mmCIF file of C-alpha atoms and ligand atoms in Angstrom:
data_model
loop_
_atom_site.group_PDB
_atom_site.id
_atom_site.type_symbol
_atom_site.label_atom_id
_atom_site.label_comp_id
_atom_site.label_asym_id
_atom_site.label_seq_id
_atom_site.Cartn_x
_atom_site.Cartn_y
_atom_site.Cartn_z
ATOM 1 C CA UNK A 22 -39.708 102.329 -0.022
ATOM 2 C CA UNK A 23 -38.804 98.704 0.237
ATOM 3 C CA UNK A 24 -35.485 99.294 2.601
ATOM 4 C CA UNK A 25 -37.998 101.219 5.317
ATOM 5 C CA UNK A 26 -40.497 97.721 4.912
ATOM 6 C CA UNK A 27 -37.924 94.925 5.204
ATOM 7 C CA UNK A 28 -35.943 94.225 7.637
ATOM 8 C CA UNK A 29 -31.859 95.373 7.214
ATOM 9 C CA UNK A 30 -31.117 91.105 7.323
ATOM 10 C CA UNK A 31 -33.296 90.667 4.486
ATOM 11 C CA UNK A 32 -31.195 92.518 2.295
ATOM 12 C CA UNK A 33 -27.733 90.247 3.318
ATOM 13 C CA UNK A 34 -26.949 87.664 1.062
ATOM 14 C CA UNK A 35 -26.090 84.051 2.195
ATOM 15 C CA UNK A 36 -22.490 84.299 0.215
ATOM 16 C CA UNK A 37 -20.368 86.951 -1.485
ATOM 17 C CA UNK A 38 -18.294 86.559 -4.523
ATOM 18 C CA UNK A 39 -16.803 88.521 -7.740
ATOM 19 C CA UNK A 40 -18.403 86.676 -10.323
ATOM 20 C CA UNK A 41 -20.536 83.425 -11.415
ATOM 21 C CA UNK A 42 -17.348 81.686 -11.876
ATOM 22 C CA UNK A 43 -16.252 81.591 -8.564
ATOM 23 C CA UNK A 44 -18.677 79.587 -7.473
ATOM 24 C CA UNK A 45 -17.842 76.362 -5.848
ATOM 25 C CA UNK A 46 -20.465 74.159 -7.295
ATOM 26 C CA UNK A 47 -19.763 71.162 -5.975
ATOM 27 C CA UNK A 48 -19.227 72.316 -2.610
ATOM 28 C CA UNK A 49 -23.104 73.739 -2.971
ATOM 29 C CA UNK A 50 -24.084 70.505 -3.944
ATOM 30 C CA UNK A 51 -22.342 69.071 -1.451
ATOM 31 C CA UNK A 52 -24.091 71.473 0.974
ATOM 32 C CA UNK A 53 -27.375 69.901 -0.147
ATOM 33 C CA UNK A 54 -28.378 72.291 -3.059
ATOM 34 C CA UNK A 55 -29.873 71.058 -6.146
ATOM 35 C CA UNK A 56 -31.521 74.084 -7.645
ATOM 36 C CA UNK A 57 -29.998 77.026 -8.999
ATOM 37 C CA UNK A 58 -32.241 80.073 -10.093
ATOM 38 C CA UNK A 59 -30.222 82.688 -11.625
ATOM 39 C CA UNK A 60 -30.797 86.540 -12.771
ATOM 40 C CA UNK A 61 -29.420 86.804 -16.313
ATOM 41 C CA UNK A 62 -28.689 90.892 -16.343
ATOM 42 C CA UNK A 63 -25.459 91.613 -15.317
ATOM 43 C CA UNK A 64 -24.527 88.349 -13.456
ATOM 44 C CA UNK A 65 -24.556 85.828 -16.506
ATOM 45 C CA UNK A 66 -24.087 88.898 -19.577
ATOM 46 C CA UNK A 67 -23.889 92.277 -19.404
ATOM 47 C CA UNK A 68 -27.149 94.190 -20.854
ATOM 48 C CA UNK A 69 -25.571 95.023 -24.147
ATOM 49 C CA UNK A 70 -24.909 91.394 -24.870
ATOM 50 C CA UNK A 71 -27.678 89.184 -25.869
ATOM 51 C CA UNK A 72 -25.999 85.535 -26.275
ATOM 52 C CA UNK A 73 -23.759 83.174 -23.864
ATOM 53 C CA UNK A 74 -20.121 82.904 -24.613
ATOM 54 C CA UNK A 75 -18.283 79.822 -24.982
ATOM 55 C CA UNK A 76 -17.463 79.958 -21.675
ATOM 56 C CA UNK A 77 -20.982 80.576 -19.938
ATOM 57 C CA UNK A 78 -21.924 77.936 -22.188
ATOM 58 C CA UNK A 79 -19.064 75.493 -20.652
ATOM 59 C CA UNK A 80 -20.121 76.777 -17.451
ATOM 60 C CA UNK A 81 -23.494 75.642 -17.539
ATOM 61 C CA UNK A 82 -22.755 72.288 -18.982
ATOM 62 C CA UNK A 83 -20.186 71.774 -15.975
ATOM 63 C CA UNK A 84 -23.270 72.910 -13.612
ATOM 64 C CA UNK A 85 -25.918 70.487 -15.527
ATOM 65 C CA UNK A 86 -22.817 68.086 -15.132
ATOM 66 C CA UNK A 87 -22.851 67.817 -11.452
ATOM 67 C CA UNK A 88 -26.265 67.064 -11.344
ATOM 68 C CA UNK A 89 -28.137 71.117 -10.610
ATOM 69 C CA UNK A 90 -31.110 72.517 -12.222
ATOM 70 C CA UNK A 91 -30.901 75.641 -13.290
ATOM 71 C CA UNK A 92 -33.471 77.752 -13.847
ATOM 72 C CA UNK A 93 -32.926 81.725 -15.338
ATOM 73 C CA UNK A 94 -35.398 83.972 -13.426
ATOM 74 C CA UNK A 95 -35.180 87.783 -14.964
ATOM 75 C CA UNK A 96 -36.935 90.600 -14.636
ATOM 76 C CA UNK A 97 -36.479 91.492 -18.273
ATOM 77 C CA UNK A 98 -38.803 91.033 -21.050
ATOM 78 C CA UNK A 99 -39.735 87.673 -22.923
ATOM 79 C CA UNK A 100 -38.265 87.805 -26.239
ATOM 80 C CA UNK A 101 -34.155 88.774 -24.477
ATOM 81 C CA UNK A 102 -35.029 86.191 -21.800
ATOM 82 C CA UNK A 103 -36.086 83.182 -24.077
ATOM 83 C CA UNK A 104 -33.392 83.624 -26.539
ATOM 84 C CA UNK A 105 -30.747 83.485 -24.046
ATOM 85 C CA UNK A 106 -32.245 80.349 -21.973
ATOM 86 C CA UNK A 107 -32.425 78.452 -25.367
ATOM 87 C CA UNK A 108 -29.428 79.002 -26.272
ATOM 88 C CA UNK A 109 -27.977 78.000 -22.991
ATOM 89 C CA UNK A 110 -30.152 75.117 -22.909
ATOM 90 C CA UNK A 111 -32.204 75.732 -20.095
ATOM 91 C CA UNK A 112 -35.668 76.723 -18.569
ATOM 92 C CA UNK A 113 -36.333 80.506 -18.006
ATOM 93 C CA UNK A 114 -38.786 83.007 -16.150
ATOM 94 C CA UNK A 115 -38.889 86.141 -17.507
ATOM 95 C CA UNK A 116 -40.699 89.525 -16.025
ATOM 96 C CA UNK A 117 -40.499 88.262 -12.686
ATOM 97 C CA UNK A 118 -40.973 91.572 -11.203
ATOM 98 C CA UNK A 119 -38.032 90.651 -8.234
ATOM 99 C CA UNK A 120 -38.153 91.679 -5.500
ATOM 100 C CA UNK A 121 -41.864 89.958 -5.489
ATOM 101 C CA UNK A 122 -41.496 86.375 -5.508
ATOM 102 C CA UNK A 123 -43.562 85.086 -7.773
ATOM 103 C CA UNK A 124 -41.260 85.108 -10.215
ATOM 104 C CA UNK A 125 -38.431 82.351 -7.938
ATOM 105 C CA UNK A 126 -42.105 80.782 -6.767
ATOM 106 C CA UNK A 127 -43.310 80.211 -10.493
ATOM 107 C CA UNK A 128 -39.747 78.976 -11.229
ATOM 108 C CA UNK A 129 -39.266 76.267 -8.596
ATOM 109 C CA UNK A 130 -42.916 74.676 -10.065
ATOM 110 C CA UNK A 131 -41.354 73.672 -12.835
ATOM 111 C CA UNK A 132 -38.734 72.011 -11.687
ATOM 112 C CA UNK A 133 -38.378 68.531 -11.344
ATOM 113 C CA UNK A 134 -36.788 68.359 -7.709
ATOM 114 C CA UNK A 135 -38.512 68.201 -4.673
ATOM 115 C CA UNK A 136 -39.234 71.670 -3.366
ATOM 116 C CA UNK A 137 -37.399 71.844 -0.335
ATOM 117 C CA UNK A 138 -36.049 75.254 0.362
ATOM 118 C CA UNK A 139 -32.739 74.476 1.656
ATOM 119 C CA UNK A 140 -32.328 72.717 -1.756
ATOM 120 C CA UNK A 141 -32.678 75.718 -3.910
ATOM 121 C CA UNK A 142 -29.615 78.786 -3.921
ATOM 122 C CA UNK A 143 -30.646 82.052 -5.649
ATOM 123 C CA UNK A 144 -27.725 84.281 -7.784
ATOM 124 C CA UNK A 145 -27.896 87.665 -8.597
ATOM 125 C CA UNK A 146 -26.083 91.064 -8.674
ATOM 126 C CA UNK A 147 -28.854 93.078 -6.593
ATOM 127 C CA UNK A 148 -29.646 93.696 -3.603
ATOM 128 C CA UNK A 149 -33.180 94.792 -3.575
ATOM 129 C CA UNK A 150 -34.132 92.819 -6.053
ATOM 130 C CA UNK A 151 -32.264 89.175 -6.559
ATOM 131 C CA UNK A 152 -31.680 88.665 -2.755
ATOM 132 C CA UNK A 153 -34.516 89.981 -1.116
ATOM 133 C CA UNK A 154 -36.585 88.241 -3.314
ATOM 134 C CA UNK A 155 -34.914 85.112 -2.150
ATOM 135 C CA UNK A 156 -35.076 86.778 1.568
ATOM 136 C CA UNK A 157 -38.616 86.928 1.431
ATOM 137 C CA UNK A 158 -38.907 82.974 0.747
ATOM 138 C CA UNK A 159 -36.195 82.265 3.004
ATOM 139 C CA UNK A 160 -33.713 80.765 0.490
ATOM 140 C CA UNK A 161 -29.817 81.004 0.355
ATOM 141 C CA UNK A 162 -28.369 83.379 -1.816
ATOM 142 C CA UNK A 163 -24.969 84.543 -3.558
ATOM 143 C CA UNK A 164 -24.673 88.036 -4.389
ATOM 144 C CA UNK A 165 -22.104 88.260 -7.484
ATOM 145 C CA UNK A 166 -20.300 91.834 -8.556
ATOM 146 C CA UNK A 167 -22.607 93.555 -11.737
ATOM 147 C CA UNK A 168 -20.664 92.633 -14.805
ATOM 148 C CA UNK A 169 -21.039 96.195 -15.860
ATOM 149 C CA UNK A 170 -23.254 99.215 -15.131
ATOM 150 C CA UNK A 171 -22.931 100.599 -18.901
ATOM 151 C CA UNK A 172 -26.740 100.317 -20.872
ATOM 152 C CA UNK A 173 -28.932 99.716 -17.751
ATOM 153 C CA UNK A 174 -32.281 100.897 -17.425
ATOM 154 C CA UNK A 175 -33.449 103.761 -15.418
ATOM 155 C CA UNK A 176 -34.834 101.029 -12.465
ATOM 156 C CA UNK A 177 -31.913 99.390 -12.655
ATOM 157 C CA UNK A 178 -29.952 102.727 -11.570
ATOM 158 C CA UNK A 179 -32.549 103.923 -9.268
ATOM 159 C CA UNK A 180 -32.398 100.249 -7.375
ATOM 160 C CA UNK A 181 -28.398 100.940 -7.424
ATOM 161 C CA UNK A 182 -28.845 104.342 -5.863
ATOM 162 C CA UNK A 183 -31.106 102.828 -2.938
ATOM 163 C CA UNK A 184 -28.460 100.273 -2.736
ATOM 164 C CA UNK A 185 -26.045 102.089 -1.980
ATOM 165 C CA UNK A 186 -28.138 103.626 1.204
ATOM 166 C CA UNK A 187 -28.891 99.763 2.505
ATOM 167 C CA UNK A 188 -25.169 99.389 1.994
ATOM 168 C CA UNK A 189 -24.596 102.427 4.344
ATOM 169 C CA UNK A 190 -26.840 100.528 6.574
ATOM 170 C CA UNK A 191 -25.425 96.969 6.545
ATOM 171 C CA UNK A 192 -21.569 98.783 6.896
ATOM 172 C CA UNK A 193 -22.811 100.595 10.632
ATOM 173 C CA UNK A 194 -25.187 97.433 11.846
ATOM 174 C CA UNK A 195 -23.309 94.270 10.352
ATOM 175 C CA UNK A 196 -19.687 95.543 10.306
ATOM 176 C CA UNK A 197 -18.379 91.899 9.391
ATOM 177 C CA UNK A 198 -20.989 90.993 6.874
ATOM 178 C CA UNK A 199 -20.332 94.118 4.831
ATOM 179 C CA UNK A 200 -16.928 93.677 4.696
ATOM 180 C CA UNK A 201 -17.172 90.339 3.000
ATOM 181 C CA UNK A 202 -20.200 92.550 0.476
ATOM 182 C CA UNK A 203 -17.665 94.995 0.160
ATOM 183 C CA UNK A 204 -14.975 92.594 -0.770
ATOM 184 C CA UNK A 205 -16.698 90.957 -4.034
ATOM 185 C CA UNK A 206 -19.300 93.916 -5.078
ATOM 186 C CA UNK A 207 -18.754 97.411 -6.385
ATOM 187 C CA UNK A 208 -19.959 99.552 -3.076
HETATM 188 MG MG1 MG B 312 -29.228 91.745 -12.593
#
């Protein structure tokens, strides 16, 4: 079981918030960050959508805008994946197989910055899988609330299950940190 391997600090994320839109962008890039590599399930669409809306699509223009690459890294299959990222007009990585990093490692090859990692910020809506992934290569993260938990797949639940024991976890060991978890995800 990956909680029992990892250390409890591996599964914090760098920043807390509801969704994808309350992200302060420019304060990131402000901060230094020039690469963003997202999760697309449940943090940019919800699993029984398959395109952006107009205002994901405004979203990532105003990201592009301030000067970030962004760079969709998803566990999910090819064919989902690629239609999404062209349609949003950007790269993609898809069967990443987070929490392994190959999939954030493969992603930040193709990208045109340097490869420093303070540069790059990881989002996703899981624990075990989005942040420690980013954990494991020791790069920031923001943990944004699942859009919805309606049409996921069976790993998806069984992650959420675990997730819920890690929570546990973080609540008795890192009091403060979980509050701020607790605040902006569904506990
Ligand atoms: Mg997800």
């Amino acid at each position: 079981m990956l909680e029992c391997y990892f250390r409890l600090s591996k599964f914090i994320p760098t920043f807390c918030v509801k969704t994808v839109y309350d992200i302060d962008y420019i304060k990131l890039y402000e901060r230094g960050k020039r690469i963003i590599l997202t999760d697309l399930d449940n943090t940019l669409i919800p699993y029984d959508a398959s395109s952006p809306d107009e205002k994901l699509k405004k979203l990532f223009e105003y990201i592009h805008s301030i000067g970030f690459e962004i760079i969709i890294v998803s566990n999910n299959h090819k064919k989902r994946v690629s239609s999404f990222a062209s349609e949003i007009g950007c790269q993609y990585i898809s069967f990443a197989m987070k929490p392994f990093t190959k999939g954030y490692k493969k992603a930040l090859k193709r990208t045109k910055h340097k490869k420093e990692k303070q540069e790059v910020i990881a989002i996703g809506d899981q624990l075990l899988t989005d942040i420690l992934a980013a954990s494991k290569l020791k790069i920031d993260s923001i943990l944004v609330n699942p859009i919805k938990h309606k049409g996921e797949k069976w790993y998806t639940r069984l992650n959420l299950r675990r997730e819920k024991k890690i929570l546990k976890r973080i609540k008795k060991q890192y009091p403060d940190r979980y509050k701020e978890i607790e605040e902006n995800h569904e506990c």
